[in-house]
Coordinates of C-alpha atoms and ligand atoms in Angstrom, one line a residue:
M1 CA -16.0 -19.1 7.2
K2 CA -14.8 -21.2 4.3
T3 CA -11.1 -22.2 5.0
N4 CA -10.1 -20.6 1.7
E5 CA -11.4 -17.3 3.0
W6 CA -8.7 -16.9 5.6
W7 CA -8.0 -13.5 4.2
R8 CA -11.2 -12.2 5.9
H9 CA -9.4 -12.9 9.2
A10 CA -6.0 -11.6 8.1
V11 CA -4.2 -8.7 9.6
V12 CA -1.3 -8.0 7.2
Y13 CA 2.1 -6.6 8.1
Q14 CA 3.9 -5.0 5.0
I15 CA 7.6 -5.3 5.0
Y16 CA 9.9 -3.2 2.8
P17 CA 12.9 -5.5 3.1
Q18 CA 15.5 -3.0 1.9
S19 CA 14.8 -0.9 5.0
F20 CA 13.8 -3.6 7.5
K21 CA 16.9 -5.2 9.0
D22 CA 20.4 -5.6 7.6
T23 CA 22.4 -8.7 8.7
N24 CA 25.5 -8.5 6.6
N25 CA 26.4 -4.8 7.2
D26 CA 26.1 -3.7 3.6
G27 CA 23.5 -1.1 4.6
I28 CA 20.7 -2.9 2.8
G29 CA 18.0 -4.8 4.6
D30 CA 17.8 -8.5 3.7
L31 CA 15.8 -11.7 4.0
R32 CA 17.9 -13.0 6.9
G33 CA 16.9 -9.7 8.7
V34 CA 13.3 -10.5 8.1
I35 CA 13.8 -14.1 9.5
E36 CA 15.6 -12.7 12.5
K37 CA 12.6 -10.5 13.3
L38 CA 9.8 -13.0 12.9
D39 CA 9.3 -13.3 16.6
Y40 CA 8.9 -9.5 16.9
I41 CA 6.4 -9.5 13.9
K42 CA 4.4 -12.3 15.5
S43 CA 4.3 -10.4 18.8
I44 CA 2.5 -7.5 17.1
G45 CA -0.4 -10.0 16.6
V46 CA -0.5 -9.9 12.8
N47 CA -1.0 -13.2 11.0
T48 CA 0.1 -12.4 7.4
L49 CA 3.3 -10.9 5.9
W50 CA 3.4 -9.0 2.6
L51 CA 7.0 -8.7 1.3
T52 CA 7.6 -6.0 -1.3
P53 CA 9.7 -7.3 -4.3
V54 CA 13.0 -9.0 -3.6
F55 CA 13.5 -10.5 -7.1
E56 CA 16.5 -9.9 -9.3
S57 CA 16.4 -6.2 -10.2
P58 CA 18.7 -3.3 -11.2
L59 CA 16.8 -1.5 -8.3
I60 CA 15.9 1.5 -10.5
D61 CA 12.5 1.6 -8.7
N62 CA 13.7 -0.4 -5.6
G63 CA 12.7 -3.8 -7.0
Y64 CA 9.5 -2.8 -8.8
D65 CA 11.7 -3.4 -12.0
V66 CA 12.2 -7.1 -12.1
S67 CA 14.8 -8.7 -14.3
D68 CA 14.3 -12.3 -13.2
Y69 CA 11.0 -13.3 -11.5
K70 CA 12.4 -16.6 -10.3
K71 CA 15.6 -15.4 -8.8
I72 CA 16.3 -13.5 -5.5
A73 CA 18.2 -10.3 -5.9
S74 CA 21.7 -10.9 -4.3
D75 CA 21.3 -7.6 -2.3
F76 CA 18.5 -9.3 -0.4
G77 CA 19.9 -12.8 -0.2
T78 CA 19.7 -16.3 -1.8
M79 CA 16.9 -18.7 -2.8
Q80 CA 17.9 -20.7 0.3
D81 CA 17.2 -17.6 2.4
M82 CA 13.8 -17.3 0.8
E83 CA 12.9 -20.9 1.2
K84 CA 14.0 -20.6 4.9
L85 CA 11.8 -17.5 5.2
I86 CA 8.8 -19.3 3.8
T87 CA 9.3 -22.2 6.2
E88 CA 10.0 -20.0 9.2
A89 CA 7.0 -17.7 8.5
H90 CA 4.7 -20.7 8.5
R91 CA 6.4 -22.1 11.6
H92 CA 5.5 -18.8 13.3
G93 CA 1.9 -19.2 12.1
L94 CA 2.3 -16.4 9.6
K95 CA 1.0 -16.5 6.0
L96 CA 3.3 -15.0 3.4
I97 CA 2.3 -13.1 0.3
F98 CA 4.6 -11.8 -2.4
D99 CA 4.5 -8.6 -4.5
L100 CA 3.9 -9.6 -8.1
V101 CA 5.0 -6.8 -10.5
V102 CA 3.7 -7.9 -13.9
N103 CA 2.3 -4.8 -15.5
H104 CA 5.9 -4.2 -16.5
S105 CA 9.3 -5.8 -16.1
S106 CA 12.8 -4.3 -15.9
D107 CA 14.4 -3.4 -19.3
K108 CA 17.2 -5.7 -18.2
H109 CA 14.8 -8.8 -18.2
Q110 CA 15.9 -11.3 -20.8
W111 CA 12.4 -11.0 -22.4
F112 CA 13.0 -7.3 -23.1
Q113 CA 16.6 -7.8 -24.2
E114 CA 15.2 -10.2 -26.9
S115 CA 12.1 -8.2 -27.7
K116 CA 13.9 -5.1 -28.6
L117 CA 16.2 -6.9 -31.1
S118 CA 13.5 -7.7 -33.7
R119 CA 9.9 -7.6 -34.7
N120 CA 9.6 -11.3 -35.2
N121 CA 11.2 -13.4 -32.5
A122 CA 9.6 -15.3 -29.7
Y123 CA 9.5 -12.2 -27.4
S124 CA 8.7 -9.5 -30.0
D125 CA 5.2 -9.0 -28.7
Y126 CA 5.8 -9.6 -25.0
Y127 CA 6.0 -5.7 -24.8
I128 CA 4.0 -2.9 -26.4
W129 CA 5.8 -1.5 -29.5
R130 CA 4.5 1.1 -31.9
D131 CA 5.9 2.8 -35.0
P132 CA 7.0 6.4 -34.7
R133 CA 4.7 9.1 -36.1
P134 CA 5.6 10.2 -39.7
D135 CA 7.7 13.0 -38.3
G136 CA 9.5 10.4 -36.1
T137 CA 8.1 11.5 -32.8
A138 CA 6.4 9.3 -30.2
P139 CA 3.2 7.4 -31.1
S140 CA 1.1 9.5 -28.7
N141 CA 1.3 12.3 -26.1
L142 CA 1.0 9.9 -23.2
G143 CA 3.1 10.9 -20.2
S144 CA 4.6 8.6 -17.6
V145 CA 4.1 8.4 -13.8
F146 CA 7.6 9.5 -13.1
G147 CA 7.6 12.3 -15.6
G148 CA 8.5 12.6 -19.3
S149 CA 7.0 10.6 -22.2
A150 CA 5.6 7.1 -21.7
W151 CA 7.4 6.2 -25.0
T152 CA 11.1 5.5 -25.6
Y153 CA 12.6 4.9 -29.0
V154 CA 14.7 1.8 -29.8
K155 CA 16.8 2.0 -33.0
T156 CA 17.1 -1.7 -33.7
R157 CA 13.3 -2.0 -34.2
N158 CA 12.8 1.6 -35.3
Q159 CA 9.9 1.6 -32.9
Y160 CA 8.9 3.1 -29.5
Y161 CA 8.0 0.9 -26.5
L162 CA 5.5 1.9 -23.8
H163 CA 6.4 2.4 -20.2
L164 CA 3.8 3.9 -17.9
F165 CA 6.5 4.1 -15.2
A166 CA 10.3 4.6 -15.7
Q167 CA 11.8 3.9 -19.1
E168 CA 13.6 1.1 -17.4
Q169 CA 10.1 -0.5 -16.7
P170 CA 8.7 -1.5 -20.1
D171 CA 5.0 -2.4 -20.0
L172 CA 4.3 -6.1 -20.7
N173 CA 1.8 -6.9 -23.4
W174 CA -1.0 -8.7 -21.7
D175 CA -2.8 -9.1 -25.0
S176 CA -0.2 -11.8 -25.7
K177 CA -1.5 -15.1 -24.4
E178 CA 2.1 -16.5 -24.3
L179 CA 3.0 -13.6 -22.0
R180 CA 0.0 -14.2 -19.7
Y181 CA 0.8 -17.9 -19.4
A182 CA 4.5 -17.0 -18.7
V183 CA 3.2 -14.9 -15.8
Y184 CA 1.0 -17.7 -14.5
D185 CA 4.0 -20.0 -14.6
I186 CA 5.9 -17.5 -12.4
M187 CA 3.0 -17.5 -9.9
D188 CA 2.9 -21.3 -9.9
F189 CA 6.7 -21.4 -9.3
W190 CA 6.3 -19.4 -6.0
L191 CA 3.0 -21.0 -4.9
A192 CA 4.5 -24.4 -5.3
K193 CA 7.2 -23.2 -2.8
G194 CA 4.5 -22.4 -0.3
V195 CA 3.8 -18.7 -0.8
D196 CA 0.2 -18.0 0.2
G197 CA -0.8 -15.4 -2.4
F198 CA 0.2 -12.1 -4.1
R199 CA -0.2 -8.4 -3.9
M200 CA -0.6 -7.6 -7.6
D201 CA 1.2 -4.4 -8.5
S202 CA -0.5 -1.8 -10.7
I203 CA -2.9 -4.5 -11.8
S204 CA -5.5 -2.0 -13.2
F205 CA -3.1 -1.2 -16.0
L206 CA -2.7 -4.7 -17.5
S207 CA -5.1 -4.2 -20.4
K208 CA -4.8 -0.9 -22.3
N209 CA -6.7 0.7 -25.2
T210 CA -4.2 -0.3 -27.9
N211 CA -5.0 2.5 -30.4
F212 CA -3.0 4.9 -28.3
D213 CA -4.5 8.0 -29.7
D214 CA -3.5 11.4 -28.1
V215 CA -5.1 12.0 -24.8
P216 CA -6.3 15.2 -23.0
V217 CA -3.5 17.3 -21.5
E218 CA -4.2 19.1 -18.2
D219 CA -3.4 22.8 -18.3
N220 CA -0.2 22.7 -16.2
K221 CA 1.2 19.7 -18.1
K222 CA 2.8 19.1 -21.5
L223 CA 1.9 15.4 -21.8
G224 CA -1.3 13.5 -21.1
A225 CA -1.7 11.7 -17.8
Y226 CA -0.5 8.1 -17.8
Y227 CA -3.8 6.6 -16.8
Y228 CA -5.8 7.9 -19.9
G229 CA -6.7 4.8 -21.9
T230 CA -4.5 2.6 -19.8
A231 CA -6.4 2.0 -16.5
N232 CA -9.2 -0.6 -16.4
G233 CA -8.9 -1.3 -20.1
P234 CA -11.1 -3.5 -22.4
H235 CA -9.8 -7.0 -21.4
I236 CA -8.8 -6.4 -17.7
H237 CA -11.6 -8.6 -16.2
E238 CA -11.2 -11.3 -18.9
Y239 CA -7.4 -11.6 -18.0
L240 CA -8.0 -11.6 -14.3
Q241 CA -10.7 -14.3 -14.6
E242 CA -8.3 -16.3 -16.8
M243 CA -5.6 -15.9 -14.1
H244 CA -8.1 -16.9 -11.4
Q245 CA -9.1 -20.0 -13.3
V246 CA -5.6 -21.1 -14.0
I247 CA -4.2 -20.4 -10.5
Y248 CA -7.1 -21.1 -8.1
S249 CA -7.8 -24.5 -9.7
K250 CA -4.5 -25.6 -8.4
Y251 CA -4.1 -23.4 -5.3
P252 CA -7.6 -22.7 -3.9
N253 CA -6.4 -21.4 -0.6
I254 CA -4.5 -18.3 -1.7
M255 CA -5.2 -14.6 -1.4
L256 CA -5.0 -12.2 -4.3
V257 CA -5.1 -8.5 -3.5
G258 CA -4.8 -6.1 -6.4
E259 CA -3.3 -2.6 -6.4
T260 CA -5.7 -0.7 -8.6
P261 CA -4.7 2.9 -9.1
H262 CA -7.2 5.2 -10.9
T263 CA -10.1 2.8 -10.3
S264 CA -13.6 4.0 -9.5
M265 CA -16.0 2.3 -7.1
Q266 CA -18.0 0.9 -10.0
Q267 CA -14.9 -0.6 -11.5
A268 CA -13.6 -1.9 -8.1
K269 CA -16.9 -3.7 -7.5
L270 CA -16.1 -5.8 -10.7
Y271 CA -12.7 -6.8 -9.3
V272 CA -13.9 -8.0 -5.9
E273 CA -17.4 -9.5 -6.4
P274 CA -16.7 -13.0 -5.2
N275 CA -18.8 -14.7 -7.9
R276 CA -16.8 -13.0 -10.6
K277 CA -13.7 -14.9 -9.5
E278 CA -11.1 -12.2 -10.0
L279 CA -9.5 -10.7 -6.9
N280 CA -10.3 -11.0 -3.1
M281 CA -9.8 -7.3 -2.5
V282 CA -8.1 -4.2 -3.9
F283 CA -6.0 -1.2 -2.8
Q284 CA -7.9 1.7 -4.2
F285 CA -6.6 5.3 -4.0
E286 CA -9.5 7.7 -3.5
H287 CA -8.7 8.5 0.2
M288 CA -5.1 8.9 -0.8
H289 CA -6.0 11.9 -2.9
V290 CA -7.5 14.1 -0.1
D291 CA -4.4 16.3 0.1
Y292 CA -3.5 16.6 -3.6
G293 CA -2.7 20.1 -4.8
E294 CA -2.5 21.8 -8.2
Y295 CA 0.5 19.7 -9.0
G296 CA -1.1 16.4 -7.8
R297 CA 0.4 14.4 -5.0
Y298 CA 3.3 16.7 -4.2
S299 CA 1.7 19.6 -2.4
D300 CA 1.5 21.4 0.9
V301 CA -2.3 20.9 1.1
T302 CA -3.5 19.6 4.4
F303 CA -6.3 17.1 4.3
K304 CA -9.8 17.6 5.8
M305 CA -11.0 14.9 8.1
S306 CA -14.4 15.2 6.5
D307 CA -12.9 14.2 3.1
L308 CA -11.1 11.2 4.6
R309 CA -14.2 10.1 6.5
Q310 CA -16.5 10.5 3.5
S311 CA -14.1 8.6 1.2
M312 CA -13.5 5.7 3.6
A313 CA -17.2 5.4 4.4
R314 CA -18.2 5.4 0.7
W315 CA -16.0 2.4 0.1
Q316 CA -17.2 0.7 3.3
E317 CA -20.8 1.0 2.3
A318 CA -20.3 0.1 -1.4
I319 CA -17.7 -2.6 -1.6
S320 CA -18.2 -6.1 -0.1
W321 CA -14.6 -6.4 1.2
N322 CA -11.9 -3.6 1.5
A323 CA -8.2 -3.6 1.9
L324 CA -7.8 -1.1 4.8
Y325 CA -4.7 1.1 4.7
L326 CA -3.6 4.6 5.6
G327 CA 0.1 4.2 4.6
N328 CA 2.6 2.0 2.7
H329 CA 5.9 2.3 0.9
D330 CA 4.4 4.7 -1.6
Q331 CA 2.9 7.1 0.9
P332 CA 4.2 9.5 3.6
R333 CA 4.0 8.3 7.2
L334 CA 0.4 8.2 8.3
V335 CA 1.0 9.9 11.7
S336 CA 2.7 12.9 10.0
R337 CA 0.0 13.1 7.2
F338 CA -3.3 12.3 9.0
G339 CA -2.3 12.7 12.7
N340 CA 0.0 14.9 14.7
E341 CA 3.7 14.0 14.7
G342 CA 4.6 16.4 17.5
R343 CA 2.9 16.7 20.9
Y344 CA 0.1 14.3 20.0
R345 CA 2.1 11.7 18.1
E346 CA 1.3 8.8 20.4
K347 CA -2.4 9.7 20.8
S348 CA -3.0 10.4 17.1
A349 CA -1.1 7.3 16.0
K350 CA -3.3 5.1 18.3
M351 CA -6.5 6.9 17.2
L352 CA -5.7 6.5 13.5
A353 CA -4.9 2.8 13.9
M354 CA -8.3 2.3 15.7
I355 CA -10.2 4.1 12.9
Q356 CA -8.4 2.1 10.2
I357 CA -8.3 -1.4 11.7
L358 CA -11.8 -1.7 13.1
Q359 CA -13.5 -0.9 9.7
K360 CA -14.8 -3.8 7.7
G361 CA -12.0 -5.5 5.6
T362 CA -8.4 -6.7 5.9
P363 CA -6.1 -4.2 7.6
F364 CA -2.6 -3.7 6.2
I365 CA -0.1 -2.3 8.6
Y366 CA 3.1 -0.8 7.1
Q367 CA 6.4 -1.5 8.9
G368 CA 7.2 1.2 11.5
D369 CA 3.6 2.6 11.8
E370 CA 3.1 0.3 14.7
I371 CA 5.7 2.3 16.6
G372 CA 4.6 5.7 15.2
M373 CA 7.5 6.4 12.9
T374 CA 7.3 9.8 11.3
N375 CA 8.2 11.5 8.1
A376 CA 12.0 11.9 7.5
H377 CA 12.2 15.7 7.2
F378 CA 15.1 15.5 4.8
T379 CA 16.6 18.9 4.2
R380 CA 18.8 18.1 1.2
L381 CA 17.8 16.8 -2.2
S382 CA 20.8 14.5 -2.0
Q383 CA 19.1 12.6 0.9
Y384 CA 16.3 11.4 -1.4
R385 CA 16.7 8.0 -3.1
D386 CA 13.4 7.7 -4.9
L387 CA 13.6 8.5 -8.6
E388 CA 10.1 10.0 -8.2
A389 CA 11.4 12.5 -5.8
H390 CA 14.2 13.7 -8.1
N391 CA 11.9 13.8 -11.1
T392 CA 9.4 15.7 -9.1
A393 CA 12.0 18.2 -7.9
K394 CA 12.9 18.9 -11.6
F395 CA 9.2 19.2 -12.6
L396 CA 8.4 21.6 -9.7
Q397 CA 11.5 23.8 -10.4
A398 CA 10.6 24.0 -14.0
K399 CA 7.2 25.3 -12.8
Q400 CA 9.2 28.1 -11.1
L401 CA 8.5 26.9 -7.5
S402 CA 11.2 28.1 -5.1
K403 CA 13.7 25.6 -3.8
E404 CA 12.1 26.0 -0.3
Q405 CA 8.6 25.2 -1.7
T406 CA 10.0 22.2 -3.7
M407 CA 11.8 20.8 -0.6
N408 CA 8.6 21.4 1.5
F409 CA 6.5 19.4 -1.0
L410 CA 9.0 16.6 -1.0
A411 CA 9.3 16.6 2.8
R412 CA 5.6 16.3 3.2
K413 CA 4.8 13.7 0.5
S414 CA 7.8 11.8 -0.8
R415 CA 7.7 8.0 -0.8
D416 CA 11.1 8.1 0.9
N417 CA 9.4 9.2 4.1
A418 CA 8.2 5.6 4.5
R419 CA 11.5 4.1 3.3
T420 CA 13.9 5.2 6.0
P421 CA 15.3 2.3 8.0
M422 CA 13.1 0.6 10.6
Q423 CA 14.0 1.9 14.1
W424 CA 14.9 -1.1 16.3
Q425 CA 16.7 0.6 19.2
N426 CA 18.4 3.7 20.5
D427 CA 21.8 2.7 19.0
V428 CA 23.9 3.4 15.9
N429 CA 21.7 3.5 12.8
A430 CA 18.7 2.7 15.1
G431 CA 20.0 -0.9 15.2
F432 CA 19.1 -1.4 11.5
S433 CA 22.6 -1.9 10.2
A434 CA 26.3 -1.8 11.3
G435 CA 27.1 -0.5 7.8
K436 CA 26.2 2.8 6.1
P437 CA 22.4 2.6 5.5
W438 CA 21.4 3.0 1.8
I439 CA 19.2 5.9 3.0
D440 CA 19.5 8.2 6.0
V441 CA 18.0 7.0 9.3
N442 CA 15.3 9.3 10.8
T443 CA 17.1 11.3 13.5
N444 CA 14.3 10.6 16.0
Y445 CA 15.2 7.0 16.5
D446 CA 16.4 7.8 20.0
N447 CA 12.8 8.0 21.3
I448 CA 10.9 6.2 18.5
N449 CA 12.1 2.6 18.4
V450 CA 10.9 -1.0 18.9
N451 CA 13.0 -1.6 22.0
D452 CA 11.5 1.3 24.0
A453 CA 8.0 0.5 22.7
Q454 CA 8.3 -3.1 23.9
N455 CA 9.2 -1.9 27.4
D456 CA 6.3 0.6 27.6
K457 CA 2.8 -0.5 28.4
S458 CA 1.3 2.7 27.0
S459 CA 3.3 2.6 23.8
I460 CA 1.7 2.7 20.3
L461 CA 3.0 -0.9 19.8
T462 CA 1.1 -2.1 22.9
F463 CA -2.0 -0.4 21.6
Y464 CA -1.6 -2.1 18.2
Q465 CA -1.4 -5.4 20.0
R466 CA -4.6 -4.8 21.9
L467 CA -6.3 -3.4 18.8
I468 CA -5.4 -6.3 16.6
A469 CA -6.5 -8.8 19.3
L470 CA -9.9 -6.9 19.4
K471 CA -10.2 -7.0 15.6
L472 CA -9.7 -10.8 15.5
Q473 CA -11.6 -11.9 18.6
S474 CA -15.1 -11.7 17.3
R475 CA -17.3 -12.0 14.3
L476 CA -18.7 -8.5 15.1
T477 CA -15.4 -6.8 14.0
I478 CA -15.0 -9.1 11.0
D479 CA -18.5 -9.4 9.5
G480 CA -20.4 -6.6 11.3
D481 CA -22.1 -4.0 9.1
F482 CA -20.5 -0.5 8.9
T483 CA -22.5 2.6 9.5
L484 CA -21.2 6.1 9.9
I485 CA -22.3 8.0 13.1
N486 CA -22.9 11.8 12.9
A487 CA -21.5 11.9 9.4
N488 CA -21.1 15.6 9.5
D489 CA -19.4 16.2 12.8
S490 CA -16.5 18.6 12.3
S491 CA -13.9 16.9 14.5
V492 CA -14.9 13.3 15.2
F493 CA -14.7 10.3 12.8
A494 CA -17.3 7.9 14.3
Y495 CA -18.9 4.7 13.1
Q496 CA -20.5 1.6 14.3
R497 CA -20.2 -2.1 13.4
Q498 CA -23.3 -4.1 14.0
L499 CA -23.9 -7.9 14.0
G500 CA -27.2 -9.1 15.4
S501 CA -27.8 -7.5 18.8
Q502 CA -24.2 -6.5 19.2
K503 CA -22.8 -3.0 18.3
L504 CA -19.3 -1.6 18.4
I505 CA -19.1 2.2 18.6
V506 CA -15.8 3.6 17.4
L507 CA -15.1 7.3 17.9
G508 CA -11.9 9.1 16.9
S509 CA -11.3 12.9 17.4
F510 CA -9.0 14.5 14.9
S511 CA -8.9 17.7 16.9
E512 CA -6.0 19.1 19.0
K513 CA -8.6 20.6 21.3
K514 CA -11.1 19.0 23.7
V515 CA -14.4 18.5 21.9
R516 CA -17.9 18.0 23.1
Y517 CA -19.5 15.1 21.3
V518 CA -23.2 14.1 21.5
L519 CA -24.3 10.7 20.4
P520 CA -27.3 10.6 17.9
K521 CA -30.7 9.8 19.3
E522 CA -30.7 6.2 18.1
L523 CA -27.8 5.6 20.5
M524 CA -29.5 7.4 23.4
N525 CA -29.6 5.6 26.8
V526 CA -28.0 2.3 25.6
Q527 CA -25.6 0.4 27.8
G528 CA -22.2 0.7 26.2
K529 CA -19.1 -0.8 27.9
L530 CA -15.6 0.6 27.2
V531 CA -13.4 -1.9 25.4
L532 CA -10.5 0.3 24.2
S533 CA -9.2 3.8 24.6
N534 CA -6.0 5.7 23.9
Y535 CA -6.3 7.6 27.2
Q536 CA -6.0 6.2 30.7
D537 CA -9.1 7.4 32.4
T538 CA -11.9 7.3 29.8
S539 CA -15.4 6.7 31.3
K540 CA -16.1 3.0 31.5
Y541 CA -19.7 3.4 30.2
L542 CA -20.9 5.2 27.1
T543 CA -22.6 8.4 28.0
Q544 CA -24.9 10.6 25.9
T545 CA -22.4 13.4 25.8
L546 CA -18.7 12.7 25.7
F547 CA -15.8 15.2 26.1
L548 CA -13.1 13.9 23.8
R549 CA -9.6 15.0 24.6
P550 CA -7.1 15.8 21.8
Y551 CA -7.0 12.9 19.4
E552 CA -8.9 10.7 21.8
G553 CA -10.0 7.4 20.4
V554 CA -12.6 5.2 22.2
V555 CA -14.4 2.0 21.5
Y556 CA -17.6 0.9 23.3
L557 CA -19.4 -2.4 23.0
I558 CA -23.2 -2.5 23.2
N559 CA -25.0 -5.8 23.8
E560 CA -28.6 -4.9 23.1
Q561 CA -30.1 -8.2 24.1
H562 CA -29.7 -7.2 27.8
E563 CA -32.1 -4.3 27.3
Ligands
TEU601 O1 2.6 1.9 -7.5 C1 1.6 2.0 -8.6 C2 1.1 3.4 -8.6 O2 -0.1 3.7 -8.7 C3 2.0 4.6 -8.5 O3 1.5 5.6 -9.2 C4 2.1 5.0 -7.0 O4 0.8 5.3 -6.6 C5 3.0 6.2 -7.0 O5 4.3 5.6 -6.8 C6 2.7 7.1 -5.9 O6 3.4 8.3 -6.2 C7 3.2 0.6 -7.6 C8 4.2 0.4 -6.5 O7 3.5 0.4 -5.3 C9 5.2 1.5 -6.6 O8 6.2 1.4 -5.5 C10 6.0 1.4 -7.9 O9 6.8 2.5 -8.1 C11 5.0 1.3 -9.1 O10 3.9 0.5 -8.9 C12 5.7 0.8 -10.3 O11 5.9 -0.6 -10.1
CA602 CA1 22.2 -6.6 3.9

């Protein structure tokens, strides 16, 4: 493996600092809290950290609205804290990637403060401004992610500016070369300090169709979806290749992972083909849409395993290298969404981890999933902190949904489910903070916490440690080909990884019942040895027919050269 391809052997732990560990009792997690927990993070077996944004920000969107890309938000700490974190992470043998949010900045960024003043100053075209329509209304019918129009009027310029997200998140104009090179300068600033790469936020929106004509409006909406004409626009690959050329020429050993919402497989291939020199991998969203309902993400639709399996397998077979994830700070807790957070929480969390991590690509583990943290089950709207939750509640109530239904949709799918404080021990505020946490702690910290998990050989944490060790120990699990097994089985998600004469058979039951599972004929009478299971007494050798218990996950190794 070429040294600069370390990301093929990376297992990444995503930290949401605001909710990770608070060391100065203001109820907000901070960088010193991350430093304090590096030993724990290392003990999981991961080798790379991804930190969500900690730069100066009004925190309208919890840091995804940056007002100074080269300063640390005082809520999270100081530049010295960050420099210490970089040093300490490396001392622990951990790479560290930052979250670069450059599709948009905060409206409090100095660039925007200047840009909105006039049509001809140095920053006038750092953002996307358009004249009002003759009747004074917005330039187009584009809606924004968080609800409402994607356009906001500014009197001083007598123009509207574009914001795909909140109005406090004006989109940067990537058609401006000065702006692009100002972003590369920010990347250089952090790479020079030793950062090992970036997760690039909303990167598929950087280049837009700039005519901004009206877009189609779905029947239950008043405005057009934010991704029409804005995702995977005309110059996106040109800009990423320019970024690659500028950045990699000076820092050849970094990792760039793009978050690419609303990106098809064909488009994703263009981002990750190595010889195109754009990104190493992308977070795509197809498998995150398997439980969308008539109002999109917020719904009470339960996913079908067959849809999840089909989507993940499609991307495994079509894309050379995938970012593997089932949860993050934008998604509900994976054990609640795809597993069973009640009786089979432990079994299903382990099985899901196995199915995710042993696929081909770089696994991303979100803080708390390694101990099986669940959705928050908030019962009051006032418990939610995410602007998306509050905007969604308004939207759903305008659609005449009952309060119960609205609260049910939020409880199942809100991003705040993944943003409740990390549960360290069975103590006040789960050991996260001695102050009042910025968001309620999940009430189940008494039996779901790191401390208990570390003292329990059969914990989800212990299983993650063994699973990550298995993932990293051989070329089979890194480079082996992926093939689905029994692609239509109603309960079991099964696949094999193959490299030369070695095969790894991975089987995960998504059923709460015991199921009978018969291996396909091509796997008849082969010698398979058990390497991992989430039950104690799984048979040591692969048999033709298996009886998988509720959420049973098993991994067998076949060495065909012994045949
Ligand atoms: O999310 C980009 C994105 O696609 C959003 O639509 C995301 O899928 C949505 O929040 C799900 O409901 C990135 C960040 O991950 C997210 O936290 C930010 O809110 C967003 O960009 C704006 O920076
Ligand atoms: Ca703090």
